[in-house]
Each structure stands twice: as structure tokens, then as C-alpha cells.
Coordinates of C-alpha atoms in Angstrom, one line a residue:
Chain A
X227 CA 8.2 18.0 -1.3
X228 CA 9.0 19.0 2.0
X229 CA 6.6 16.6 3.7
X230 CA 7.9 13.8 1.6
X231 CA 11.8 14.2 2.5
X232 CA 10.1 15.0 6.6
X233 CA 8.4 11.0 6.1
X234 CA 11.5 9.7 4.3
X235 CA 14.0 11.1 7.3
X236 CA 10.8 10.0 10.0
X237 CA 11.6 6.0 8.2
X238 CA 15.5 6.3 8.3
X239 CA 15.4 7.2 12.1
X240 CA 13.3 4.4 12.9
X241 CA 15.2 1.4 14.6
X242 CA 15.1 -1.6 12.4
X243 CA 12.6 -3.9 14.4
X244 CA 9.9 -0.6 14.4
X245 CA 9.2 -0.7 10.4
X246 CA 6.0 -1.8 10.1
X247 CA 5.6 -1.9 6.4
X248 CA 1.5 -3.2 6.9
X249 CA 0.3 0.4 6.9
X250 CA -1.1 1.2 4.1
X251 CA -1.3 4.6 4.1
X252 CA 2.8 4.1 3.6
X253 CA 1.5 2.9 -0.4
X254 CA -1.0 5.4 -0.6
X255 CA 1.7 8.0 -0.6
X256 CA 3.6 5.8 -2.7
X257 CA 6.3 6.1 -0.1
X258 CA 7.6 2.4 0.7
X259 CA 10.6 2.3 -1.9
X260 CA 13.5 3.9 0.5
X261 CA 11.4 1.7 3.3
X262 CA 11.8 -1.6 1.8
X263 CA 15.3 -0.3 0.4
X264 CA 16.6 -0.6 4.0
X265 CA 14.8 -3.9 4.8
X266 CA 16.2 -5.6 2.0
X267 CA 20.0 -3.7 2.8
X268 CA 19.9 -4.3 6.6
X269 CA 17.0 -7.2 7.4
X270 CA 15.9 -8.9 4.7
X271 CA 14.1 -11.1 6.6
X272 CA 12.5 -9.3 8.9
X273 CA 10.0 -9.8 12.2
X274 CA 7.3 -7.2 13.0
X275 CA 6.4 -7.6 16.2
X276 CA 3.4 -5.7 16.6
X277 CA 1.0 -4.6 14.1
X278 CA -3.1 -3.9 13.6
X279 CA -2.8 -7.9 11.8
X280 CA -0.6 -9.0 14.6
X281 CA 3.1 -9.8 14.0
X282 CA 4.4 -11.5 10.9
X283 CA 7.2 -11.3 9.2
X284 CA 8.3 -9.6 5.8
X285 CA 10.4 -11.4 3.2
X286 CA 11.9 -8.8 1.0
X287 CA 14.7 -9.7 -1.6
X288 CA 13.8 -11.2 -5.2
X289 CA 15.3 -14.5 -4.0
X290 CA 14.4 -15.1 -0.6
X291 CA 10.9 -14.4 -2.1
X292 CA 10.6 -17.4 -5.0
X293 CA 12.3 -19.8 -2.3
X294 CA 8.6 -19.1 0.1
X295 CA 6.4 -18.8 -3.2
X296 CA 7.8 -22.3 -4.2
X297 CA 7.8 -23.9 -0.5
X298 CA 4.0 -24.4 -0.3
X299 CA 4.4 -27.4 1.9
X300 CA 6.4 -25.1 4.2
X301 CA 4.4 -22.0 3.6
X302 CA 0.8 -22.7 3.5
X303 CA -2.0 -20.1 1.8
X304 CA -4.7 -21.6 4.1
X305 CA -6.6 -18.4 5.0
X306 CA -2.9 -16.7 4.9
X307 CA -3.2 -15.2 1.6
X308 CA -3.7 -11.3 3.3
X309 CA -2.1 -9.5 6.0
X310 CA -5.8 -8.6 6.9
X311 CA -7.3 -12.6 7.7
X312 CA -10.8 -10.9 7.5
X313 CA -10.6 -9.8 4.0
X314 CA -10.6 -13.6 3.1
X315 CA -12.9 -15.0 5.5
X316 CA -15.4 -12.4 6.1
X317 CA -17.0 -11.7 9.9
X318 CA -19.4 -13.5 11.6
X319 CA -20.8 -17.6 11.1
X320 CA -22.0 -17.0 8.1
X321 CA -19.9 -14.4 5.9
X322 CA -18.9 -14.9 2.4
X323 CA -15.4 -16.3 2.0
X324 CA -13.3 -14.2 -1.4
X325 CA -10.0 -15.6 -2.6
X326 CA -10.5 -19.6 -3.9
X327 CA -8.6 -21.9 -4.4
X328 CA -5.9 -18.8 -4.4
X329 CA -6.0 -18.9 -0.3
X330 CA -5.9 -23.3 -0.4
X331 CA -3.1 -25.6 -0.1
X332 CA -2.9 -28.9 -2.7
X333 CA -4.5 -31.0 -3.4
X334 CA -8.2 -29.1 -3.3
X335 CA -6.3 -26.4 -4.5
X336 CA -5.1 -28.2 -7.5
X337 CA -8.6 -29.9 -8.4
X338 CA -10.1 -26.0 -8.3
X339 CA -7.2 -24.1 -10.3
X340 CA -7.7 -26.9 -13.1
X341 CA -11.6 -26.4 -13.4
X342 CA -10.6 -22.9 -14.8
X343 CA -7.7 -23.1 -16.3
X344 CA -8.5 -24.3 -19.5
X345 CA -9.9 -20.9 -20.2
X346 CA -7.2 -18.8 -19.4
X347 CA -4.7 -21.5 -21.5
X348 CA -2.8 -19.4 -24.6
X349 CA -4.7 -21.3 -27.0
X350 CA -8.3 -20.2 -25.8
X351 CA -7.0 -16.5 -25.5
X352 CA -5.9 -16.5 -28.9
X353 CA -9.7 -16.5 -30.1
X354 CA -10.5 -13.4 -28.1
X355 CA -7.2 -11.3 -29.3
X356 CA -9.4 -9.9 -32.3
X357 CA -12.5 -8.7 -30.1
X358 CA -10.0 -7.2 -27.3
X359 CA -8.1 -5.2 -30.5
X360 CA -11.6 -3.9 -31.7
X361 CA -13.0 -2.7 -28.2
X362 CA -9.6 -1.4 -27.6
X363 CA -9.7 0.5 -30.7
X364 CA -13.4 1.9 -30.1
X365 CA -12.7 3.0 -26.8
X366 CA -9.0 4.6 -27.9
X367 CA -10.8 6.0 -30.8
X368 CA -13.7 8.4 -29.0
X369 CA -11.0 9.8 -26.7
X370 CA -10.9 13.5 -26.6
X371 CA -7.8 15.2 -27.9
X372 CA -5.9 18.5 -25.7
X373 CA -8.2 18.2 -23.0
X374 CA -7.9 17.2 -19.6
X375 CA -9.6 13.7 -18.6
X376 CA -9.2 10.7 -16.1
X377 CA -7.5 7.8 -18.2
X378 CA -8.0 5.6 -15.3
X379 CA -11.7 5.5 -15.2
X380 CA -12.6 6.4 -19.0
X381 CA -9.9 3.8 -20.5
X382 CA -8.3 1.2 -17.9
X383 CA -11.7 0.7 -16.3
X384 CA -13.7 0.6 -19.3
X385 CA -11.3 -2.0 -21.2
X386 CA -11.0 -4.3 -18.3
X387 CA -14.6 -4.6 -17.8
X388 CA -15.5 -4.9 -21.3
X389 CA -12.9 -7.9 -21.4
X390 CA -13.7 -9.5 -18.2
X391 CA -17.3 -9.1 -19.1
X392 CA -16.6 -11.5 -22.1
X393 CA -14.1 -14.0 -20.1
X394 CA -16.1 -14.9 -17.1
X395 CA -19.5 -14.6 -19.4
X396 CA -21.3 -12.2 -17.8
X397 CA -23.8 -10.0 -20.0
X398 CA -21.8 -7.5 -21.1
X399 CA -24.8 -4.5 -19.5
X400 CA -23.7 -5.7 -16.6
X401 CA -20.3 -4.8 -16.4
X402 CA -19.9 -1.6 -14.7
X403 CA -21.4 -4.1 -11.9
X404 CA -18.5 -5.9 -12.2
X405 CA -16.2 -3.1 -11.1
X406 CA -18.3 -2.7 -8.1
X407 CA -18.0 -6.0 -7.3
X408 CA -14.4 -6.3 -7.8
X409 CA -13.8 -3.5 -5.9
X410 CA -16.1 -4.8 -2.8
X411 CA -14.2 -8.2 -2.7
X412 CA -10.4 -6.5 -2.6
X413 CA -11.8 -3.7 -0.2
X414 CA -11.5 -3.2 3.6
X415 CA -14.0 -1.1 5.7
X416 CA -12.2 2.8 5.9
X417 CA -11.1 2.7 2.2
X418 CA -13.4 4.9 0.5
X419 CA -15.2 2.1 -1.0
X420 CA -16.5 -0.8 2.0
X421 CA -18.1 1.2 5.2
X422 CA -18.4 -1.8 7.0
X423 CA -18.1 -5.7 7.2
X424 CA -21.5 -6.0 7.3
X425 CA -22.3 -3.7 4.0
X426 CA -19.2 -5.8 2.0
X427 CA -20.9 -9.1 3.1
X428 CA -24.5 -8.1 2.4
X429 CA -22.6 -7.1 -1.3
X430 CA -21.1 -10.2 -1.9
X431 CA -24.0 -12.1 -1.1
X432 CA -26.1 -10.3 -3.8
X433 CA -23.0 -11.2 -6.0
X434 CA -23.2 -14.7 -4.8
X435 CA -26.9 -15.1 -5.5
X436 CA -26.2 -13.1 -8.9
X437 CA -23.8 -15.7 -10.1
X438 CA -25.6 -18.3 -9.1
X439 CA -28.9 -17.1 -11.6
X440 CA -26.2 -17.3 -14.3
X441 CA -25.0 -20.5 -13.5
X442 CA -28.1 -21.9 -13.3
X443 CA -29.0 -20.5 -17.1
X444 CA -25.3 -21.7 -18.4
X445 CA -26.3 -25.2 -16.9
X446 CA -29.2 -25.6 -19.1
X447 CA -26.9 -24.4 -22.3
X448 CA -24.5 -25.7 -23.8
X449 CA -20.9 -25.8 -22.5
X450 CA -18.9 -22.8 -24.5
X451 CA -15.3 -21.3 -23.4
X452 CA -16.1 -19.1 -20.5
X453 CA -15.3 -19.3 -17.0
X454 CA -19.2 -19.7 -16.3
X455 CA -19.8 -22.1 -18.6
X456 CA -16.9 -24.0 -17.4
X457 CA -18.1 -23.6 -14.3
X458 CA -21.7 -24.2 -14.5
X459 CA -20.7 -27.9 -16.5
X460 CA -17.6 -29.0 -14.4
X461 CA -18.2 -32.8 -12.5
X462 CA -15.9 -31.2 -9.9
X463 CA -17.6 -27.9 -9.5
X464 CA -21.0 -30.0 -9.1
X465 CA -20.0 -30.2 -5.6
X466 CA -18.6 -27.0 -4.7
X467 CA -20.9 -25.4 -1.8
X468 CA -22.7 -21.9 -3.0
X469 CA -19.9 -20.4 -0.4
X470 CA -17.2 -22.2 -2.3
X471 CA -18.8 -20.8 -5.5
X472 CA -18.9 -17.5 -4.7
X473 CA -15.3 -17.5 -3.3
X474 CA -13.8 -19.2 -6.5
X475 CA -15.9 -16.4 -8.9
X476 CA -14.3 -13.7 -6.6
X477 CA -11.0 -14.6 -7.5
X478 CA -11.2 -14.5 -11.1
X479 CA -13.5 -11.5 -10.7
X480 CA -10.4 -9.2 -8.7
X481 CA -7.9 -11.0 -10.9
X482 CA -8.8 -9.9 -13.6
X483 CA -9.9 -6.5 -13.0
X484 CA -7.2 -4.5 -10.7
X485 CA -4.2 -5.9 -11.7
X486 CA -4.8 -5.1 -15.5
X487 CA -6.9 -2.2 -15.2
X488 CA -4.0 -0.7 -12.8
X489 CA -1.0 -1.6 -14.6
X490 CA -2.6 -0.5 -18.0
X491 CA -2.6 3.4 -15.9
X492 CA 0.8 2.2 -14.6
X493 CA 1.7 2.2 -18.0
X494 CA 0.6 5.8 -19.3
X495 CA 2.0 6.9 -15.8
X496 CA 5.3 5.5 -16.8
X497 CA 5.7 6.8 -20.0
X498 CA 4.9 10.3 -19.2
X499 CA 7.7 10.2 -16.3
X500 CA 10.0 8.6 -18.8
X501 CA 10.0 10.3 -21.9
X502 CA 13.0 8.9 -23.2
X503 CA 12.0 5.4 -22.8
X504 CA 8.4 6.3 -25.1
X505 CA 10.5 7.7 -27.9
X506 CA 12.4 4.9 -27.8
X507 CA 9.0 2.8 -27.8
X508 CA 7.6 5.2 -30.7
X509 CA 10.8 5.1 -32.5
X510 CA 10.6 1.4 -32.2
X511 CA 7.2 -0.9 -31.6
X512 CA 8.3 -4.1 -31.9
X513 CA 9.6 -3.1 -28.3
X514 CA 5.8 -3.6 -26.8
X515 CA 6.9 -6.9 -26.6
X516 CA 9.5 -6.1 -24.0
X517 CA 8.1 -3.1 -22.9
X518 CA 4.5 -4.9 -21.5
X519 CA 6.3 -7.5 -18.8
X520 CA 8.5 -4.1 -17.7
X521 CA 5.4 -2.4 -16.9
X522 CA 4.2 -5.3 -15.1
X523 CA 7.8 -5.4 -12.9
X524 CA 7.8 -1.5 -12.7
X525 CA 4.1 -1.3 -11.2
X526 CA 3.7 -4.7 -9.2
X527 CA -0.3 -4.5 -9.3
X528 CA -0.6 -7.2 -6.4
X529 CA 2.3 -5.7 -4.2
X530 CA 2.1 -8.7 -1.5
X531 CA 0.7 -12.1 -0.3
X532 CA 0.9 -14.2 2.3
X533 CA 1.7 -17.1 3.8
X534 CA 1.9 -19.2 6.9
X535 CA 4.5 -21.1 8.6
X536 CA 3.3 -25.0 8.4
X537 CA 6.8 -26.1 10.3
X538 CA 9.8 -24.1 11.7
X539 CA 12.0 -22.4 9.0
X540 CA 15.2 -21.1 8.6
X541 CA 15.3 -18.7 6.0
X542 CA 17.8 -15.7 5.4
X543 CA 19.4 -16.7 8.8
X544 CA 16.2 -16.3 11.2
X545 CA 14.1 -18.7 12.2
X546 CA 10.5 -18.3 11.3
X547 CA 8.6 -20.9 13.3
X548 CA 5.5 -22.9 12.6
X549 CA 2.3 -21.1 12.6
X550 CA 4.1 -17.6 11.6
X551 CA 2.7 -15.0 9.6
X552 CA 4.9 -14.7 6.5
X553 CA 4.3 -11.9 3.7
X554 CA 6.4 -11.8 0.8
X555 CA 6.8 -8.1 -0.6
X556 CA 6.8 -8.6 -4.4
X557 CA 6.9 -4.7 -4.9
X558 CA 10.1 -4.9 -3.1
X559 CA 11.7 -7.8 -4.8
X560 CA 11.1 -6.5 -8.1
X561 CA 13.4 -3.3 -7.1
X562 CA 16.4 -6.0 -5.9
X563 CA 19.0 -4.6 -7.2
X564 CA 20.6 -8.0 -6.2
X565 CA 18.6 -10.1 -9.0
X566 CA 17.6 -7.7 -11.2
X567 CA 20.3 -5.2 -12.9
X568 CA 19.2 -1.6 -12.2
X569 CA 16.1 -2.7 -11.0
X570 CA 15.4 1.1 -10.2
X571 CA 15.1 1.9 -13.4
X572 CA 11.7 1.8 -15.9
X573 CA 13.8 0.4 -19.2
X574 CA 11.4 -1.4 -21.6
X575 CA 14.0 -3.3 -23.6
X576 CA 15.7 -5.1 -20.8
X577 CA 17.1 -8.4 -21.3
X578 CA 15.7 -10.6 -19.7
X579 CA 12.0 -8.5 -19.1
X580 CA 10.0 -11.5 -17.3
X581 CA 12.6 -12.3 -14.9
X582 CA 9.9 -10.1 -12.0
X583 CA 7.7 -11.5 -9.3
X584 CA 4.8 -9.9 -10.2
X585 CA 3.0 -12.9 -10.9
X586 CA 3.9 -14.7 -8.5
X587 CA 6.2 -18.2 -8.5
X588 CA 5.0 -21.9 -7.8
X589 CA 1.6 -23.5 -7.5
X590 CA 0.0 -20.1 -7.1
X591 CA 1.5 -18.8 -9.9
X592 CA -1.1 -15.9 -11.9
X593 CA -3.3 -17.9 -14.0
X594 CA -4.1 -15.0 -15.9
X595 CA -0.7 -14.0 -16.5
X596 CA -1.3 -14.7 -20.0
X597 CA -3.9 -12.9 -20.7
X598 CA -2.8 -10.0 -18.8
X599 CA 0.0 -9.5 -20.8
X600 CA -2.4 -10.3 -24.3
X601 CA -4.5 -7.3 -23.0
X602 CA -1.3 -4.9 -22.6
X603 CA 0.2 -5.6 -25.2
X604 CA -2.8 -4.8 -27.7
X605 CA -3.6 -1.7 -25.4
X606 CA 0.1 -0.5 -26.1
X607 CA -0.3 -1.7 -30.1
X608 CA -3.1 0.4 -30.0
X609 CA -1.9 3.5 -28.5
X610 CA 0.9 3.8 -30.8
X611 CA -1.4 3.2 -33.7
X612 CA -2.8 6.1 -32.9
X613 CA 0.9 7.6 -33.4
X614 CA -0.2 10.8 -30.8
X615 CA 2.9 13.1 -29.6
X616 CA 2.5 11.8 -26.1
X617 CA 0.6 11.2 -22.9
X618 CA 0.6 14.0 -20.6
X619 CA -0.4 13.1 -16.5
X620 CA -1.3 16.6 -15.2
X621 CA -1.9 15.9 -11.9
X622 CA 0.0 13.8 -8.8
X623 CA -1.6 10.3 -9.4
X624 CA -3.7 9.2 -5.9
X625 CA -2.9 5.6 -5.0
X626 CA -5.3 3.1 -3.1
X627 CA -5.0 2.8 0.6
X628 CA -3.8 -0.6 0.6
X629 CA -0.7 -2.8 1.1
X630 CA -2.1 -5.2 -1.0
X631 CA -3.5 -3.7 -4.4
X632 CA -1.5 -0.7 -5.8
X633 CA -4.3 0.9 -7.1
X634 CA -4.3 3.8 -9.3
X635 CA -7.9 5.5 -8.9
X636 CA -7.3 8.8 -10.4
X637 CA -5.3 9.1 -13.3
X638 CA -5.7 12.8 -15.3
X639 CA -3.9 13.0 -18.4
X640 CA -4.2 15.4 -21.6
X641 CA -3.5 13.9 -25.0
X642 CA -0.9 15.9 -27.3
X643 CA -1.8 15.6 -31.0
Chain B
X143 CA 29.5 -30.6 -27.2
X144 CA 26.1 -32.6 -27.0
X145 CA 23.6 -31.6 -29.4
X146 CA 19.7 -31.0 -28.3
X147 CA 17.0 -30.7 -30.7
X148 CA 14.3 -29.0 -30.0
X149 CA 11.1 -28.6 -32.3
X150 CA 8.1 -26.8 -32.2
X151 CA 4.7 -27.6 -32.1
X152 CA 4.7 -26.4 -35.7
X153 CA 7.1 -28.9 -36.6
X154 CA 10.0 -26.1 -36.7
X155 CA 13.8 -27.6 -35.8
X156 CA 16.0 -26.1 -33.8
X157 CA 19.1 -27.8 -33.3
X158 CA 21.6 -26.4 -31.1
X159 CA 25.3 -26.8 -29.9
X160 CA 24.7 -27.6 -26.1
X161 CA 27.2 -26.7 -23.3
X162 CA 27.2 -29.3 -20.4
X163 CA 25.8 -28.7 -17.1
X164 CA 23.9 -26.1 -18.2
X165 CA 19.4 -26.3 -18.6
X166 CA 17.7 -27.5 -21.4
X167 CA 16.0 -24.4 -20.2
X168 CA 19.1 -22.2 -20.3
X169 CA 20.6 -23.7 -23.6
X170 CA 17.0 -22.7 -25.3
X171 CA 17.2 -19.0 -23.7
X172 CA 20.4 -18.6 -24.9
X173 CA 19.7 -19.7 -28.2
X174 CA 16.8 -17.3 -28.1
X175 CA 14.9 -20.3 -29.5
X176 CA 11.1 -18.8 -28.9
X177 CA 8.5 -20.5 -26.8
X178 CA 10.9 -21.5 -24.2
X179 CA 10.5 -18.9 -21.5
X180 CA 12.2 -19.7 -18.5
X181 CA 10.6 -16.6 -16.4
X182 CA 11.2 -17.4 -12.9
X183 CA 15.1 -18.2 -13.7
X184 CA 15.3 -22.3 -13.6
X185 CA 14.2 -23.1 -10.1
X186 CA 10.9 -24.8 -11.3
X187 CA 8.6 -22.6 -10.0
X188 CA 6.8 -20.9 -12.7
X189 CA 6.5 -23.7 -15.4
X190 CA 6.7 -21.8 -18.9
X191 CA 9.7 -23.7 -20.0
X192 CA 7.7 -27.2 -20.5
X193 CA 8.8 -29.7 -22.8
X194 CA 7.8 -32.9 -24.1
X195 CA 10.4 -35.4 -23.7
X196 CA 10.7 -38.0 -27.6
X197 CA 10.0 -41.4 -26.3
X198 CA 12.8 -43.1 -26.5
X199 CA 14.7 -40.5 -24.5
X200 CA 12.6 -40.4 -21.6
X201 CA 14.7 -43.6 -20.0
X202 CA 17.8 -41.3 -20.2
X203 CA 16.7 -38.0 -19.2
X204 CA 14.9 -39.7 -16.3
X205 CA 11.9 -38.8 -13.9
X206 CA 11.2 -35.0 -12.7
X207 CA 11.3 -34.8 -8.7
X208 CA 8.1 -34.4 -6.5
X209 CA 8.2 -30.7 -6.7
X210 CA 8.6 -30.2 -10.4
X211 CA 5.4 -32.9 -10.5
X212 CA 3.5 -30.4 -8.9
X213 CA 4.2 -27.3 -11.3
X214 CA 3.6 -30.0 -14.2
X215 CA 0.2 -30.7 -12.7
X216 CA -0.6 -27.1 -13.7
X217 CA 1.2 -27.0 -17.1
X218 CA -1.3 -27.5 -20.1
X219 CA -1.7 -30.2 -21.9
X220 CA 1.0 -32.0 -19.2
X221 CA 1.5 -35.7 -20.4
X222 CA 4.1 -38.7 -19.2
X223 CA 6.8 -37.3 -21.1
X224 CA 6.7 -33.6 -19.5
X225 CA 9.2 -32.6 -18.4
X226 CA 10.5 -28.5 -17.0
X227 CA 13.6 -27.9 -19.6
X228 CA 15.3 -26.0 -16.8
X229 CA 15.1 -29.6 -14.6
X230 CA 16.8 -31.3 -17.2
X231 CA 20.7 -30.6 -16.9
X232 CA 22.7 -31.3 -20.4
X233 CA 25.2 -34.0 -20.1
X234 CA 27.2 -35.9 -22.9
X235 CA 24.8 -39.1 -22.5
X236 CA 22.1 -36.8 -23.8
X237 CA 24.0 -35.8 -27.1
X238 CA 21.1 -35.9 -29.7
X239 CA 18.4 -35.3 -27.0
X240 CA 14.9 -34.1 -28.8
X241 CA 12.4 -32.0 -27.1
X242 CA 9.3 -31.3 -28.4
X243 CA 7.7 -28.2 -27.1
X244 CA 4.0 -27.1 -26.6
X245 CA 2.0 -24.6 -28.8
X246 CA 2.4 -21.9 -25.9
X247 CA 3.9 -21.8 -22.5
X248 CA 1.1 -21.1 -19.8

């Protein structure tokens, strides 16, 4: 504790245009609350000179926020979608691009989303809610009971794989591939999972030529509801580049692993630090409803992204000008207390629960915002069915060093009966 | 006050007291009228409060703007008569107004 109130003062004595909220050892300690607090009190908008990306700005209040994520004639995602440029383009002449049609501007951007889309519309999802409640169920079921174990790996891992797995088409033996992958393509060199650019490109390439073997068999069957299939038979995607390939797999591979995988932890975490909120869930169940978009707001899986200026821009009084670097801070806009009524809070029958940023507004928009909350909301069905005293985290929860993914990689809990 | 009707895609009417100048989108919220979601507030940015416009309204209600095109673009199963509800302001010319919504809201 006393280190934590030393960092808090050490951010409160800083002069306003020294934040520099691109660290990411600042999320790893799960310290950027008070920071972006005073940003969005004193400089909403506000201009970081210098940084290890270079200066860009941060937009940090809930409605300055949707006005860039809706702007994307202004605010272009052309190779803008990270603080870190690298992490979308790779190093070298030949590196494998990650992000899609995520990090495009219309109209290739629209042609790419709509290739995929179909399968992550309500109306597929529906037809996998039955196999996601029985996996859920096995998985939930074998857990051991007064003993200490890690809920992220042996439950949020194991669900969002098995689920992803089935989605994208992938053989399900292959999964725990998957996480790797996933992990590779959101991953910068001196996180404890990418030593290098050179290892994470050599990795994606053997994903790349991996997807590519499947695509080739999916071509020669025929066309079902998965991504690959989809994929594999789409006129458009006929003329994607193997590059373009990869990079469009990558996105559906991290979007749909971290962000659920992480808030589902999110979730336990949560609970356990608000017990009166889990009675009331226990005492009531038809709150999961409500419960599963506060967990989303509460957590913020993907706590930025980024943008860049097209033309100059006023915007909460400044003047961003063309070219710019522009991140908008999601985590921070879903604690505005401005837009949000006691946005500091975790209360899981709010009225109006989707009214958060965590998916993102506009053309960009989650595409598997659906079936995010599909999966959360079985997981939470589930848990309850269960009807166990409570979830018990034992240990401080380690974050991942990023500004980008809040990543919960260690999560040890211990079931009460 | 005008009236709106809206039905759902399993044929299920809901038909509302409206109060002018407000949303299609906000009039459905506050009727709690399901399938109607209306996340990012009305600003036409997240698309989950698409409607389908009865025919011989669309003249009336008129044409959605460039932007709201856009976020149409990505809604499913967008046709001609799409429309975002929260676009569509309630006036007293649109007294009777039906909107037919989708089976889910992407």
C-alpha cells in the first residue's frame, strides 16, 4: 500500500503536459484511474509531447470519445489503430501485417467487415448458444471445490478457445494453438510473451501458412457458417493477398480471445470485490442480463485505440492538426462520471447498462459484440446454476503490460461450497 | 400526441403514445419496447436501434444523411427502407408512423 499512495502522489505532482499515460507499466499496476481522473478533470484533451511512440494526443471523456470513434473521415485507422505502429505493421519489407480491416478506412474497410459479418450476426449465434451452454457446463462442472486454482487459465482460457475454436472453424485439437497465436499477434517484444520482432514475425508466418492449409481444404467443401468457410468461398476474399489473409484472420483471432477470455476473469474479480452486488445477482438471476454489459463497462478489455488526424480538428477546445496521433482512452471514458451516473461504481442493475464504450462507436464498432455478450451471459447462467456460496480471489490479480489489452493472466481463486 | 407503431419481426404490436421532438429511438427505450437498443445514446454511431421504415411512410419520414448510410451499410439485413430510429425525430406529420424492426439488433 505504501508504494501505491508513493505512485499516486508521484502522478498528482506531475505538471499536466508530463502525463504520459502510453506506459504500460502504469496498467500493469492497475494504477491509471486517479491518472486519467485528472486528465479528464483538468485536460480532457490532452497533447503528449514526447513519448517511446512519439507524441499524440489522448482523448479522455465519454463524449469527446464517440465524437472521434464516429468521425472516421476526420480520424482515420490507416495503420493508427495502436499507439505502438509496429504492432500493426510488423518490421522489415516483408513482415506480416495483424489488425484487418480493423486498422482501414471505408470503403475496403467496408467490403472486408461484410465478408465476415454474416457470421457473427444474432441470428447465426443463436445456433451455437446450445454447444457454448454444454462446454460451459463441462468445464464448470470438473472444477475443484475449497482449493486454490487459477480461474484465468483453467476456465476463461479454456472457454474462449473451445468457442473460438468452433467460430473461426479451426479443429478443435488445435486450440490451445490458438491462444498462442492470439497472444503473439496482441504482443510486443519485453512482455513476457514476444522476445523479439523477428520471433513474433517468424510466428505469424507459421499462422499465416497454417490458415492458409485450412483455407485451401474449406475451399474444396462446402460453404458452412464459419469464418473459414466464409472466408475460403467469399468472391471478394478471392482476391485478398496471403498478407491481407493473414491480417484479416488475426483480427478475429485476438477479437475473440482477450477481450472475452479477460472480461469473463473480470467478472469473478468483480464479484469477489463486491459482495453485495453477487448476492444481489444470487438473490436475483434474471439480473445476468444487466449484470454482463456492466462487466464489460467495469473491465474495458480493449482499453484504447487509435486514430489519426486526416485534416486539422478542433475538438474540446485544442486544435489537433492533420496527421496527429489521436488515442481515445475507452477505459477512461467508461469511468466519466459526466456521462455515466456513478461511473465508479460496479452496479449490475444500472439503468441504462450498454450506454459504455467498450465496444467501441461507428464503423469500427465490435463485430463480435454480440457474441461476447452471448458467451457472458451463459458463463454467468452457468455459474449460478451451480448455486456455490461464492468466488473467492486469494491473491492480488497480475495485469498485462499493456496500454492496449487489460489482460488478466493470473487469476487464483478458491470455490466456497 | 402522435402515435408510432412499432412491430416486431414476430409480428408483435407495440403501439405507443409519442412525445414530439423526441427519437423513434428514444420513444421505443422509454417504452422499454425490446429489440430497440439504442447503446451509444442516439448519435448514430453504433447502429442497434435499426428499423425498417412501412412503405408508404418512407416519403414522409424522409432519407437518412450520409453518415447514418454508413452505419446502415453495416446493419444486417439493411434494405431501402432502413432507417436508425434514433435519426428519425417524432413530429405530428408522423402520427400513425409504423416501424417494423429486425429479428435482432447487430
Amino acid at each position: 500500500m505504501a508504494s501505491q499512495s508513493a505512485e499516486k502522489l508521484e502522478h498528482d505532482k506531475l505538471a499536466i503536459e508530463d502525463i504520459d499515460v502510453s506506459d504500460p507499466t502504469i496498467f500493469q499496476k492497475n494504477r491509471q484511474g486517479p491518472i486519467f481522473a485528472r486528465l479528464r478533470a483538468e485536460d480532457p484533451v490532452h497533447y503528449c509531447r514526447e513519448s517511446r511512440y512519439g507524441p499524440y494526443w489522448s482523448v479522455t471523456r465519454y463524449q469527446d470519445i464517440i465524437a472521434v470513434d464516429s468521425n472516421h473521415q476526420v480520424f482515420s485507422s490507416a495503420n493508427a489503430t495502436s499507439l505502438d505502429e509496429t504492432r500493426a505493421k510488423g518490421r522489415g519489407p516483408n513482415a506480416t501485417p495483424v489488425g484487418g480491416f480493423l486498422g482501414m478506412d471505408p470503403p475496403e474497410h467496408d467490403t472486408q467487415r461484410k465478408i465476415v459479418s454474416p457470421a457473427l450476426a444474432p441470428a447465426n449465434l443463436a445456433r451455437f448458444e446450445h454447444l457454448i451452454r454444454e462446454r460451459t457446463r463441462n468445464a464448470l462442472a470438473g472444477l475443484p471445490i475449497g482449493e486454490e486454482f487459477d480461474w484465468a487459465q483453467t476456465v476463461s482460457v479454456e472457454l474462449t478457445m473451445m468457442m473460438l475454436a468452433t467460430l473461426l472453424g479451426v479443429p478443435f485439437d488445435e486450440r490451445k494453438q490458438l491462444k498462442r497465436w492470439s497472444d503473439v499477434i496482441a504482443g510486443v517484444p519485453g512482455d513476457g510473451v514476444v522476445e523479439s520482432w523477428e520471433q513474433r514475425d517468424s510466428e505469424l508466418k507459421e499462422m499465416t501458412r497454417a490458415f492458409l492449409t485450412l483455407r485451401e481444404t474449406r475451399r474444396m467443401e462446402e460453404p458452412s457458417s464459419d469464418l473459414l468457410s466464409m472466408l475460403a468461398h467469399s468472391p471478394v476474399a478471392q482476391n485478398m493477398s496471403d498478407l491481407e489473409f493473414a491480417s484479416n484472420v488475426s483480427i478475429l483471432v485476438v477479437g475473440g480471445n482477450d477481450t472475452t477470455r479477460n472480461s469473463m476473469s473480470a467478472g469473478i474479480l468483480a464479484f469477489h470485490d463486491h459482495p453485495d452486488q453477487w448476492a444481489k445477482l444470487k438473490a436475483n438471476p434474471a439480473l445476468v442480463d444487466s449484470a454482463v454489459p456492466e462487466i464489460i463497462r467495469w473491465h474495458t478489455p480493449i482499453m484504447s485505440q487509435g486514430r489519426r488526424a486526416t485534416q486539422d480538428h478542433e475538438l474540446g477546445g485544442k486544435v489537433i492538426r492533420k496527421g496527429d496521433k489521436v488515442m481515445m482512452w475507452y477505459v477512461s471514458g467508461n469511468r466519466d462520471e459526466s456521462a455515466i451516473p456513478d461511473a465508479g461504481q460496479f452496479i449490475i442493475d444500472r439503468a441504462r447498462p450498454r450506454q459504455h464504450l467498450s465496444f467501441g462507436f461507428g464503423i469500427h464498432r465490435c463485430l463480435g459484440n454480440r457474441l461476447a455478450e452471448m458467451q457472458l451471459r451463459i458463463f454467468l447462467e452457468e455459474i449460478l446454476a451451480n448455486d456455490w456460496a461464492r468466488i473467492e480471489v486469494t491473491e492480488p490479480v497480475g495485469y498485462a503490460l499493456s496500454s492496449s489489452v487489460r489482460g488478466i493472466n493470473r487469476l487464483r481463486v478458491r470455490i466456497h461450497a | 400526441m402522435p402515435k408510432l407503431v412499432f412491430i416486431e419481426a414476430n409480428g408483435a404490436e407495440h403501439v405507443v403514445e409519442a412525445q414530439a421532438d423526441l427519437s423513434a429511438m428514444e420513444v421505443a427505450v422509454r417504452f422499454n419496447i425490446n429489440g430497440i437498443d439504442g447503446d451509444c445514446g442516439g448519435q448514430a454511431a453504433c447502429a442497434t436501434c435499426h428499423v425498417f421504415v412501412d412503405r408508404p411512410w418512407m416519403e414522409r419520414v424522409g432519407k437518412p444523411s450520409e453518415h447514418e448510410v454508413q452505419m446502415l451499410e453495416l446493419a444486417e439485413g439493411a434494405a431501402d427502407n432502413s432507417r436508425l430510429a434514433c435519426q428519425v425525430i417524432v413530429t405530428p406529420e408522423l402520427d400513425g408512423l409504423v416501424l417494423h424492426m429486425p429479428a435482432a439488433q447487430f
